Coordinates of C-alpha atoms in Angstrom, one line a residue:
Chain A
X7 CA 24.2 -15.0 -33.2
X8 CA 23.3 -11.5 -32.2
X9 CA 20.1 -10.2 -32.8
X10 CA 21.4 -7.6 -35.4
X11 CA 24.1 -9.9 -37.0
X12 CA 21.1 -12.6 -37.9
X13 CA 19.3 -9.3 -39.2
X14 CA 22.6 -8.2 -41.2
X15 CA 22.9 -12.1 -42.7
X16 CA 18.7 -12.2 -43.8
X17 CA 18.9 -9.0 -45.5
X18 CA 22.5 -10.3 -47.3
X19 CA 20.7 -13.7 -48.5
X20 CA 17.4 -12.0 -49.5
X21 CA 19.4 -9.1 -51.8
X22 CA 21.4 -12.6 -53.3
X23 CA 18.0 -14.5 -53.5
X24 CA 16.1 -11.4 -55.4
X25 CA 19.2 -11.2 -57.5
X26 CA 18.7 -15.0 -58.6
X27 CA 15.5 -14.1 -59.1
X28 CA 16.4 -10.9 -61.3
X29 CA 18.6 -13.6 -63.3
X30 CA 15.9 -15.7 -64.0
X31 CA 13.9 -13.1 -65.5
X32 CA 16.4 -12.0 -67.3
X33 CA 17.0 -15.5 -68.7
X34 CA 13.4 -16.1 -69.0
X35 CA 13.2 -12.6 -71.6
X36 CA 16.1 -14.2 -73.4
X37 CA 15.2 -17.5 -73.9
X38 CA 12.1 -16.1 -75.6
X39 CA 14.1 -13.8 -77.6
X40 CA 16.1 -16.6 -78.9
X41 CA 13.2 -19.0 -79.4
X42 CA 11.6 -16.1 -82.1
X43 CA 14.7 -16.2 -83.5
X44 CA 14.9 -20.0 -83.4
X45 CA 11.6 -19.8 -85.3
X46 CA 12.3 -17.5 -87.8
X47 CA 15.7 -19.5 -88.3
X48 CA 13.6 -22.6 -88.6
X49 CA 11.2 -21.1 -91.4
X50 CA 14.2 -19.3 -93.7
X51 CA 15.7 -22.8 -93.3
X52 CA 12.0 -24.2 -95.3
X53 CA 12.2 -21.7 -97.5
X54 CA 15.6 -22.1 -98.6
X55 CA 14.7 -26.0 -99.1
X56 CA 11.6 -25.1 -100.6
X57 CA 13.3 -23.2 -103.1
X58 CA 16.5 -25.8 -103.7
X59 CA 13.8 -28.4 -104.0
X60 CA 12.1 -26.3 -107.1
X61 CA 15.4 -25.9 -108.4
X62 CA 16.1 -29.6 -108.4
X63 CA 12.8 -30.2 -109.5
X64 CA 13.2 -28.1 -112.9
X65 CA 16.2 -29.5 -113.1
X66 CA 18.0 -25.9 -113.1
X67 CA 20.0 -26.0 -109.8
X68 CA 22.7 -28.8 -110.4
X69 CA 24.3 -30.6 -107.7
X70 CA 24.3 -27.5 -105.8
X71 CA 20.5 -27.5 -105.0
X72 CA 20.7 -30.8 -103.7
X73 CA 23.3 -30.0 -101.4
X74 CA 21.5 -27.2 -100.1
X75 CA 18.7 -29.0 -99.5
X76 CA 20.7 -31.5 -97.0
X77 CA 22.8 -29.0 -95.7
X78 CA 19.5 -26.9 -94.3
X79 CA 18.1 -30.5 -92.4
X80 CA 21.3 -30.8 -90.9
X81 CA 21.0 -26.9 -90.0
X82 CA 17.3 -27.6 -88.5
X83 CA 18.8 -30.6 -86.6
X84 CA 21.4 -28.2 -85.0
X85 CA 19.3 -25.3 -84.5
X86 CA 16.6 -27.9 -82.5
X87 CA 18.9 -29.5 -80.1
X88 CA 20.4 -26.0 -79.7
X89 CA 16.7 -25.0 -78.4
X90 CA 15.9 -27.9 -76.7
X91 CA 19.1 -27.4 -74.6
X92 CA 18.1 -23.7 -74.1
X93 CA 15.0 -24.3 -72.7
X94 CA 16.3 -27.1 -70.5
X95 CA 18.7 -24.5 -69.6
X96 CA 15.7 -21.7 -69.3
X97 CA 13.1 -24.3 -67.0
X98 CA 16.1 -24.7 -64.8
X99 CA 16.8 -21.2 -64.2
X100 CA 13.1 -20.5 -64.1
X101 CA 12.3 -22.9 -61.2
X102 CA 15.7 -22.0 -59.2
X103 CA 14.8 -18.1 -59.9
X104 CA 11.3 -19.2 -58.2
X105 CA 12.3 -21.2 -55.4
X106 CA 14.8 -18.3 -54.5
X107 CA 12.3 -15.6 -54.5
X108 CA 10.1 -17.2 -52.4
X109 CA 12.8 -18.0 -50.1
X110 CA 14.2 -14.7 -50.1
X111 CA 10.5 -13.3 -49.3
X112 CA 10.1 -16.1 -46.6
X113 CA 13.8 -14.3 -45.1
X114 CA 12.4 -10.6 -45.2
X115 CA 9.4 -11.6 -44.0
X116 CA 10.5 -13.5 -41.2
X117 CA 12.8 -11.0 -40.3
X118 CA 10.0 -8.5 -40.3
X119 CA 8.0 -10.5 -37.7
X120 CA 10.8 -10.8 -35.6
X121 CA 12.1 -7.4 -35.5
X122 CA 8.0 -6.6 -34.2
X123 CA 8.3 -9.7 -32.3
X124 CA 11.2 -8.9 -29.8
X125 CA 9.8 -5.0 -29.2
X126 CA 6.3 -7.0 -29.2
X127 CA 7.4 -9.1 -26.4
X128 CA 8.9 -7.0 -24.2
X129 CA 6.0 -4.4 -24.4
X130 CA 3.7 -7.6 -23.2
X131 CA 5.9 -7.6 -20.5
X132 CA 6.5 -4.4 -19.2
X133 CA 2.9 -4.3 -19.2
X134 CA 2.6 -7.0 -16.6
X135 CA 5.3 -5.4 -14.7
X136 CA 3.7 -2.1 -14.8
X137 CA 0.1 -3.8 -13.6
X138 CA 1.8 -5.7 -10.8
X139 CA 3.0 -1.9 -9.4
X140 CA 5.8 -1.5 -10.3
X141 CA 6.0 1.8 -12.1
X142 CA 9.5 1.8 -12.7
X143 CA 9.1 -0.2 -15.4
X144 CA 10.6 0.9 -19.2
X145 CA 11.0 -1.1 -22.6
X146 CA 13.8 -0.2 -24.7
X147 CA 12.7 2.1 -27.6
X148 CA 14.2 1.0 -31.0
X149 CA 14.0 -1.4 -34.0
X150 CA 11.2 -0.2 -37.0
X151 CA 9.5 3.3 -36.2
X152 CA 6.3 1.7 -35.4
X153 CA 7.2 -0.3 -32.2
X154 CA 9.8 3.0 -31.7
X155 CA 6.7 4.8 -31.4
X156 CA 4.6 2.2 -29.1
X157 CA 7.7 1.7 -26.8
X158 CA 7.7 6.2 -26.5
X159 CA 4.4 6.0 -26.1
X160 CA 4.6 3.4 -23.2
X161 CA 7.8 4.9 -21.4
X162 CA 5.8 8.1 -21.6
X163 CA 2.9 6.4 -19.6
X164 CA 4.7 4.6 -17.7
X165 CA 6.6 7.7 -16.2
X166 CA 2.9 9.3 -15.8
X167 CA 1.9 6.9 -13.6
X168 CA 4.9 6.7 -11.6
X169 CA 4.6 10.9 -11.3
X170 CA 1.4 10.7 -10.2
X171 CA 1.7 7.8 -7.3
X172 CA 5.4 9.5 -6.2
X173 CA 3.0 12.8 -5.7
X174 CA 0.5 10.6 -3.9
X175 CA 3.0 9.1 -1.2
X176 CA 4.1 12.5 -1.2
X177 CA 0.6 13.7 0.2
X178 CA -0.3 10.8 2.2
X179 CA 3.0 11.7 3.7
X180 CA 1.9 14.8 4.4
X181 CA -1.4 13.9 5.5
X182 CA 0.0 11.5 8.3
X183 CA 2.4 14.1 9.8
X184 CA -0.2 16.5 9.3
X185 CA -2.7 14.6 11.5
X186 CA 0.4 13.8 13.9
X187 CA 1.1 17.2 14.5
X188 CA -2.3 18.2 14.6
X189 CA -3.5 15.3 17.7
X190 CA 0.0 16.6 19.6
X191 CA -1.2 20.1 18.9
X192 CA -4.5 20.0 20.5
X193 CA -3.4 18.3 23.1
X194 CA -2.2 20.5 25.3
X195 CA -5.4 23.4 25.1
X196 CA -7.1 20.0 25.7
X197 CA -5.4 19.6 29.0
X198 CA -6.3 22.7 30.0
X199 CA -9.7 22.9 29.2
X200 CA -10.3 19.6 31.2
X201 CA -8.2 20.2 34.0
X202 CA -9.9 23.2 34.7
X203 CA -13.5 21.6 34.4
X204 CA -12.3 19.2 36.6
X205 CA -10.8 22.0 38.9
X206 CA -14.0 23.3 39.5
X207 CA -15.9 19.4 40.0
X208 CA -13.6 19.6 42.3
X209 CA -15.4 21.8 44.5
X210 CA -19.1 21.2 43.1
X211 CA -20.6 21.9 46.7
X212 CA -19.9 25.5 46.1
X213 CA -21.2 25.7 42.4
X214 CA -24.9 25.9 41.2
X215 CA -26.6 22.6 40.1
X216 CA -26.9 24.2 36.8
X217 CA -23.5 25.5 36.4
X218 CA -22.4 21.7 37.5
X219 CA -24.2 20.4 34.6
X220 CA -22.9 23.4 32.5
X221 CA -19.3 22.3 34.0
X222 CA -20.6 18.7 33.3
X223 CA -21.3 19.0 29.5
X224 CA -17.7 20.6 29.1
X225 CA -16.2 17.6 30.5
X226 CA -18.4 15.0 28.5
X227 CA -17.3 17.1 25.2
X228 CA -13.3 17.1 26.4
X229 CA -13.8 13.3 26.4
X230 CA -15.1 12.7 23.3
X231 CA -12.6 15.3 21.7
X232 CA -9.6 13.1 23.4
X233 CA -11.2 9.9 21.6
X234 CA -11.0 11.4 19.0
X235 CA -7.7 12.3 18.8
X236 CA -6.4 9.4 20.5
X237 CA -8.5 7.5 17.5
X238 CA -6.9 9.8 14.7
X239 CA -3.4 8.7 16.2
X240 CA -4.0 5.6 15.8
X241 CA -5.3 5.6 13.1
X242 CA -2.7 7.8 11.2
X243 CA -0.2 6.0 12.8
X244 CA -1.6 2.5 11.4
X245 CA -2.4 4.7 7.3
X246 CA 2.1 5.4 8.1
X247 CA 2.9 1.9 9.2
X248 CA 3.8 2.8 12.9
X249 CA 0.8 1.6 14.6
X250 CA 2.3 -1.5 16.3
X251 CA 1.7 -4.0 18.9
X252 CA 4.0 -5.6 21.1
X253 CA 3.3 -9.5 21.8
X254 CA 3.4 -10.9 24.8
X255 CA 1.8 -14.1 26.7
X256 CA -1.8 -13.0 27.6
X257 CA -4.3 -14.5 29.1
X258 CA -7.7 -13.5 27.7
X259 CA -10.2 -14.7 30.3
X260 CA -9.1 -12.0 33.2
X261 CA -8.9 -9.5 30.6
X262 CA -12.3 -10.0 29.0
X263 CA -14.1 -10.0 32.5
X264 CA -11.9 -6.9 33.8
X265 CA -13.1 -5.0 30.9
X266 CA -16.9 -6.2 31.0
X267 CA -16.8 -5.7 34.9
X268 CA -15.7 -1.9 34.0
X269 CA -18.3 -1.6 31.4
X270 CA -21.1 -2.5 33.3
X271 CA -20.8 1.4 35.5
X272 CA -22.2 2.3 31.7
X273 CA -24.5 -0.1 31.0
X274 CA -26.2 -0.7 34.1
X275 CA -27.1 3.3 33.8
X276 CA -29.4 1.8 30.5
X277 CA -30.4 -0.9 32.5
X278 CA -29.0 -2.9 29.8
X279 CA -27.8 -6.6 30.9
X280 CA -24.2 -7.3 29.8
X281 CA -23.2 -10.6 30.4
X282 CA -20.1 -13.0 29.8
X283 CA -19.7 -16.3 28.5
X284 CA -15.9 -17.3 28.6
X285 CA -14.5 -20.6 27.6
X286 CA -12.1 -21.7 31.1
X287 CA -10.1 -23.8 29.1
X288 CA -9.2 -20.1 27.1
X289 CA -5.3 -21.2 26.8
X290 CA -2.9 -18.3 27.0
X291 CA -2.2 -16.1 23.7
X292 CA -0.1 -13.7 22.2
X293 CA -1.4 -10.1 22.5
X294 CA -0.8 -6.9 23.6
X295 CA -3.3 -6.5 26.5
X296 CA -3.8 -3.0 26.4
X297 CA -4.8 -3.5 22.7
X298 CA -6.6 -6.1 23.4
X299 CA -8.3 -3.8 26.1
X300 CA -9.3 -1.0 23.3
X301 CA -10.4 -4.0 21.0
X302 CA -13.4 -4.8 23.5
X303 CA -14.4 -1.5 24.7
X304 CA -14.7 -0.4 21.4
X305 CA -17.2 -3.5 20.4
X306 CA -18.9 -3.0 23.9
X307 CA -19.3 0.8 23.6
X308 CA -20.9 0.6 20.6
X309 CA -23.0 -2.5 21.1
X310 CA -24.1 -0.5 24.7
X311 CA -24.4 3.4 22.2
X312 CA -26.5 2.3 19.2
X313 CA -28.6 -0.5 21.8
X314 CA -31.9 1.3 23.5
X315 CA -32.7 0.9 27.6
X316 CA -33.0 -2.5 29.1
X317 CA -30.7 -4.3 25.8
X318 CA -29.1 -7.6 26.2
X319 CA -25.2 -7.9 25.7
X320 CA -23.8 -10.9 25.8
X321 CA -19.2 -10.8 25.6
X322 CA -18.0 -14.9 24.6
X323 CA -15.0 -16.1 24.5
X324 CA -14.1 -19.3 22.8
X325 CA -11.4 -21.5 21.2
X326 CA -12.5 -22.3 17.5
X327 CA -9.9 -24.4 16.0
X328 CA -6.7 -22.8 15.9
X329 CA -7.8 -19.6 16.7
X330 CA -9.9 -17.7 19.6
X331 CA -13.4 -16.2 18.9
X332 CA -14.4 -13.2 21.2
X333 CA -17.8 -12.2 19.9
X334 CA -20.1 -8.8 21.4
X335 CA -23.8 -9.8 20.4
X336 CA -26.9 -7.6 21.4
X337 CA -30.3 -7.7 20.4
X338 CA -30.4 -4.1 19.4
X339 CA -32.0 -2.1 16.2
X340 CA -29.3 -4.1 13.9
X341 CA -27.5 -2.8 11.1
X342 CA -28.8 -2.5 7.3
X343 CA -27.3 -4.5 5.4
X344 CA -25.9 -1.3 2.8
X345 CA -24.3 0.1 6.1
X346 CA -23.0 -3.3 7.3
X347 CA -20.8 -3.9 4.4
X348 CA -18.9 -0.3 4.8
X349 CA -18.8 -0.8 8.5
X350 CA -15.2 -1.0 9.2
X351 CA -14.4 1.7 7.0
X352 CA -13.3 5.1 8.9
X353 CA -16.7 7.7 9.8
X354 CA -19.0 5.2 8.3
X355 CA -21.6 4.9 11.4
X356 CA -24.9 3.4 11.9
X357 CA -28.2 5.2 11.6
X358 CA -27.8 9.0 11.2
X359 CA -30.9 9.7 13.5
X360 CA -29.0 7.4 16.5
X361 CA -25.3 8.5 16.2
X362 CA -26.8 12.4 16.8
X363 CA -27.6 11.0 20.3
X364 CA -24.4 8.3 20.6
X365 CA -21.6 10.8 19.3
X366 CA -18.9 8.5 18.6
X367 CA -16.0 9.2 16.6
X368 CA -16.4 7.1 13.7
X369 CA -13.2 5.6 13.7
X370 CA -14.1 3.5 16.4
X371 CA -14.3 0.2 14.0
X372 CA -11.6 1.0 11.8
X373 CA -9.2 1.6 14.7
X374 CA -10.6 -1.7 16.1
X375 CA -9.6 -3.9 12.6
X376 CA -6.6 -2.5 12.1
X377 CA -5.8 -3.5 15.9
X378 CA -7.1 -7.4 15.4
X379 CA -5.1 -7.6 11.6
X380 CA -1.7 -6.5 13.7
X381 CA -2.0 -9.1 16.2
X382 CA -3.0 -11.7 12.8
X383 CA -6.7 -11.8 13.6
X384 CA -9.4 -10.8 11.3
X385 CA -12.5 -9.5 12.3
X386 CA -16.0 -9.7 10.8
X387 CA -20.3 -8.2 11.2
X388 CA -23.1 -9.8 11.1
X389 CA -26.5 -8.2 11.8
X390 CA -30.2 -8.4 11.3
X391 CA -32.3 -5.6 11.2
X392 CA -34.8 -5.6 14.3
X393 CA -32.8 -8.7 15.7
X394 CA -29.6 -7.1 16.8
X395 CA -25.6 -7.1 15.9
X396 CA -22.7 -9.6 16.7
X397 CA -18.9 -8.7 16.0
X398 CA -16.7 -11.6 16.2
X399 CA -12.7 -11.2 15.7
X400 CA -10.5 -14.4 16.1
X401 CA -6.7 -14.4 17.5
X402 CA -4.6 -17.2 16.4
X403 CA -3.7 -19.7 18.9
X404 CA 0.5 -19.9 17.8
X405 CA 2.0 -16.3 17.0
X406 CA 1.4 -15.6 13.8
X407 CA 1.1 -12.2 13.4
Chain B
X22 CA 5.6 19.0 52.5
X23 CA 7.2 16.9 49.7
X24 CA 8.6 18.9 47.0
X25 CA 7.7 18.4 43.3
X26 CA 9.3 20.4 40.0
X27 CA 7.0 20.0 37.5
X28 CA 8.4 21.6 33.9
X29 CA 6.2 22.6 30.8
X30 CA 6.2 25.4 28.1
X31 CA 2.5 26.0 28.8
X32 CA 2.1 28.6 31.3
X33 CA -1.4 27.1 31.6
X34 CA -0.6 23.5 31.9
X35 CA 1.9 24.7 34.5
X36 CA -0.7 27.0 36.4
X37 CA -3.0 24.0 36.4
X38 CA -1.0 20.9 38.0
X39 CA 0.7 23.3 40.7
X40 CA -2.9 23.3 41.7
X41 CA -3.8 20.5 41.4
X42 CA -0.7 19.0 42.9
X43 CA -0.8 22.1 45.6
X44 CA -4.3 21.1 46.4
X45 CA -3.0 17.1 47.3
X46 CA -0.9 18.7 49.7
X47 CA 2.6 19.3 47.4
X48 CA 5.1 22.1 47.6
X49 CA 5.3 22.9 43.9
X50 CA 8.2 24.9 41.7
X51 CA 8.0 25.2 37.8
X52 CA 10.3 25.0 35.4
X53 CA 10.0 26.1 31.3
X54 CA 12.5 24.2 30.0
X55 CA 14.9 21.3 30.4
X56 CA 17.6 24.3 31.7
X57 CA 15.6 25.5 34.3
X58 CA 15.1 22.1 35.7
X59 CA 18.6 21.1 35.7
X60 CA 19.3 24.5 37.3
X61 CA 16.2 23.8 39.7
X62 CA 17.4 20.5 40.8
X63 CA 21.0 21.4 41.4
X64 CA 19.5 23.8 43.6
X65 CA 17.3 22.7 45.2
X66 CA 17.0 18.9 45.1
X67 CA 12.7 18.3 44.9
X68 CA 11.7 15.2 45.7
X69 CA 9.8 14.4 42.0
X70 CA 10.3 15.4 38.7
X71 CA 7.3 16.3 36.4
X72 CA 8.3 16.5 33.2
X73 CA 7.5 17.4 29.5
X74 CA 8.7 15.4 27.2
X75 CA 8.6 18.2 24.6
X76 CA 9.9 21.6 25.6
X77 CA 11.9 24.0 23.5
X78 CA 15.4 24.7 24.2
X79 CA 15.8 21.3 25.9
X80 CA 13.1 18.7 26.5
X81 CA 12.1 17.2 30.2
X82 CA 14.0 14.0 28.1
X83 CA 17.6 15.1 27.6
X84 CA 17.5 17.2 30.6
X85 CA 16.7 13.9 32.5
X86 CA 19.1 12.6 30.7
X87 CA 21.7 14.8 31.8
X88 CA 20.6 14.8 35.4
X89 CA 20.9 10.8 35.3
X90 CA 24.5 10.9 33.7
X91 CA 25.3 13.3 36.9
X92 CA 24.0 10.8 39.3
X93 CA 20.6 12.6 40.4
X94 CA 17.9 9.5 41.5
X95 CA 14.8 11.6 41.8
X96 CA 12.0 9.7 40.7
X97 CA 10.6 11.6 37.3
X98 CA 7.6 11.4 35.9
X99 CA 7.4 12.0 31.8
X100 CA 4.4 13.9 30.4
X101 CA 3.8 13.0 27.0
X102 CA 0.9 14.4 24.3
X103 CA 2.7 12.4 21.8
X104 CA 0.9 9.4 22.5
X105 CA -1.8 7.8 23.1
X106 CA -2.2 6.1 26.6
X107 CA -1.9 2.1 25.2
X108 CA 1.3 3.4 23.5
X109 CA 3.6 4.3 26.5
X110 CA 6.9 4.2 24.2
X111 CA 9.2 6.1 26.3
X112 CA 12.6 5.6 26.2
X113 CA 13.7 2.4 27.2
X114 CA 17.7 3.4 28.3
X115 CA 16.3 5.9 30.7
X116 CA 15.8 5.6 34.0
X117 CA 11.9 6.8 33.9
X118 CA 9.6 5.9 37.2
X119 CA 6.1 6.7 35.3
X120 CA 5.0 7.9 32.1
X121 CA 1.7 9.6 31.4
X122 CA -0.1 11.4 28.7
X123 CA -1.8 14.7 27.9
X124 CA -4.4 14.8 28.6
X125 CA -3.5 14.4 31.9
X126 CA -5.9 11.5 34.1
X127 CA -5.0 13.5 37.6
X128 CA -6.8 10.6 39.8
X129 CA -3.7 7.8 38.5
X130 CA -1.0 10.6 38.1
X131 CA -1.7 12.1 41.8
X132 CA -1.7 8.2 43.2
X133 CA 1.8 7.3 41.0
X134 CA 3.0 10.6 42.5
X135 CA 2.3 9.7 46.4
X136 CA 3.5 6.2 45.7
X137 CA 6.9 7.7 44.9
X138 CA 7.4 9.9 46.9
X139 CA 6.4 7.7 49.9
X140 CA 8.7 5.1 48.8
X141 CA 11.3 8.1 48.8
X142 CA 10.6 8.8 52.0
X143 CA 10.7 5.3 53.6

């Protein structure tokens, strides 16, 4: 049965059942109608009797009175079964005029809660649609004017939502190319800037010692600006899903001690000790080396930045179940514990007082994650205030990412 | 003297690698645009290309391109400053003998350039 035929057949049996019902009220006003009369009947029957039976008494009626007086019990005999058939009659209707109304109430009512049912329903579940994200979501607007109203009033929502997260993409969109533009942009006055400087390093032995450090501070500012563009690409790259990293068979061990080996021109100017402690039974795994490569300067820049003169850095490399650990640990100032938690997020940075003389990018860490999550790592801080930081990530052993 | 053509829309950029390159003992001509050094190379054959990958008009790209398609070896080099130096995603169907990135690390790009055009010369 269709939804609207069932409705059509409930409201046809509850008009016929609250016409049964009228019927029986009707009767009911009847019956007591006729039992008054019945009554009244019953008492000008007496009456008459009464009034043969004087009659006969005095003698003065004849045989006439003392038909009368049988022909009115015969006439109450009648009259009673006649009422006692009638309000057989009467009950009957009475109960079946009952039993109908309440069925017919038990129809309209039932068809009440379902027409609220069906609208209820499917607003519960356009709801769940709607949480779950998707915002195209709509329920059907119809049936009684209340759930008409609800299901309006949810389309309209649901299409403010949807507005406002199409105008989002819309200006992440143009945030990414923005920032895209922007790092190509600057490259090129970049260039120029540091080529020059360099120019002129070139030929120091003619320059002053203090225009060499002038010349000097120009370059050390041109690198910094190119990590941080090179960091914003990356980064808006990764925010528009075209950060990527190309897999192949890598083995970690040369890696990790190429890159500490390089390090070491920075940290031996801190006289800071950075050592290795790599697993040899490091099997081969998937990577992109050159990611790989930015994953561990970044750990090891930082750990060397934010550690004073004369620190301890220790790089390990190890295979931990499935997966390989390559952990940067140094005994510097550590990280608070309200700073730790944000510390992958993008220009969160240690110690306000430190980064004025370490002038990193900020985007350092969050650069770094992302990298580790696209070859199926993860990556995680853990730090004690006075003792120093470690940052672990872990590779899968089998390609997963 | 080995002969490069190095191509970019930057007066500047230009001004710096011809001396840079002039300084490592080059012969340098410039181009600023992909026309220029397909006109350039018909005329004059160098013995490296230098190129932009962005230039308007016609990039150091589909000039190469075209110069490939006409049967012209000469080792090229891409400049890019639309990546970052991990990225390297230059075309793959082109014939391409290095690819660098602005800004420009002169140390590797002046060693890639005499390994090319010593192998040339062999």
């Amino acid at each position: 049965l269709s939804p609207s035929l069932a409705n059509r057949l409930r409201i046809g049996f509850a008009i016929g059942f609250a016409l049964l019902t009228a019927l029986a009220v009707i009767g009911v006003g009847r019956f007591i109608q006729k039992r008054q009369d019945f009554e009244d009947a019953i008492a000008r029957s007496y009456q008459v009797e009464i009034a043969a039976r004087v009659q006969v008494a005095q003698g003065t009626g004849g045989r006439a009175a003392g038909q009368i007086v049988r022909r009115e019990a015969n006439r109450r005999q009648e009259l009673r079964d006649q009422i006692s058939d009638d309000t057989r009659d009467t009950a009957i209707l009475v109960a079946a005029g009952l039993i109908a109304g309440l069925t017919g109430a038990l129809l309209l009512f039932s068809g009440l809660i379902a027409s609220l049912r069906r609208p209820l329903e499917d607003l519960v579940d356009a709801a769940g649609h709607l949480a779950a994200g998707d915002l195209s979501t709509r329920v059907e607007v119809g049936g009684l004017s209340e759930t008409a109203t609800l299901g309006a009033a949810f389309n309209e929502m649901a299409r403010q939502l949807e507005m406002e997260a199409s105008h989002r993409e819309q200006l992440d969109r143009l945030k990414d190319e923005f920032v895209l533009t922007a790092s190509h942009e600057l490259r090129s006055p970049l260039t120029s800037v540091q080529g020059f400087a360099e120019l002129l390093m070139l030929e120091r032995e003619t320059l002053t010692p203090q225009q060499v450090e002038t010349v000097e501070i120009i370059l050390d500012n041109c690198n910094h600006l190119v990590r941080l563009l090179n960091d914003l690409l990356d980064l808006a790259r990764s925010d528009a899903g075209r950060l990527s990293v190309r897999l192949r068979p890598t083995e970690l061990a040369p890696l990790i001690d190429e890159v500490v080996r390089t390090m070491r021109a920075q940290t031996d100017g801190s006289d800071q000790a950075l050592t290795e402690a790599i697993d040899p039974r490091l099997p081969e795994i998937e990577a992109e080396a050159d990611r790989i490569r930015q994953i561990l300067v970044n750990l090891i820049t930082n750990a060397h930045e934010y550690s004073p003169q004369g620190a301890n850095i220790e790089v390990k490399a190890r295979v931990v179940g499935d997966e390989v650990e390559v952990s940067v640990t140094d005994d510097g100032p550590g990280i608070p514990e309200t700073q730790l938690e944000h510390i992958f997020e993008r220009f969160v940075r240690g110690d306000a007082g430190l980064t004025q003389r370490v002038g990193g990018t900020g985007l350092g860490l969050a650069i770094t994650k992302s990298l580790v999550e696209l070859h199926g790592g993860t990556i995680e801080a853990d730090s004690t205030v006075g003792t120093g930081s470690s940052f672990r990530f872990r590779l899968p052993l089998g390609s997963r990412a | 003297m080995k002969r490069v053509l190095i191509a970019d829309d930057s007066e500047t950029i230009l001004l710096l690698m011809r001396t840079r390159l002039e300084l490592a003992g080059y012969t340098v001509e410039t181009a600023s645009d992909g026309q220029e050094v397909i006109e350039r190379v018909v005329e004059a054959e160098p013995d490296l290309l230098l190129l932009d990958a962005m230039m308007p008009r016609k990039s150091g790209i589909e000039a190469l391109r075209e110069l490939r398609a006409a049967g012209y070896k000469t080792p090229a080099v891409i400049v890019s400053a639309h990546q970052n130096p991990g990225d390297a995603d230059a075309p793959t169907d082109l014939e391409i003998d290095g690819f660098v990135t602005k800004p420009i690390d002169f140390d590797r790009l002046l060693s890639e350039i005499a390994v090319l055009t010593g192998a040339e010369a062999v």
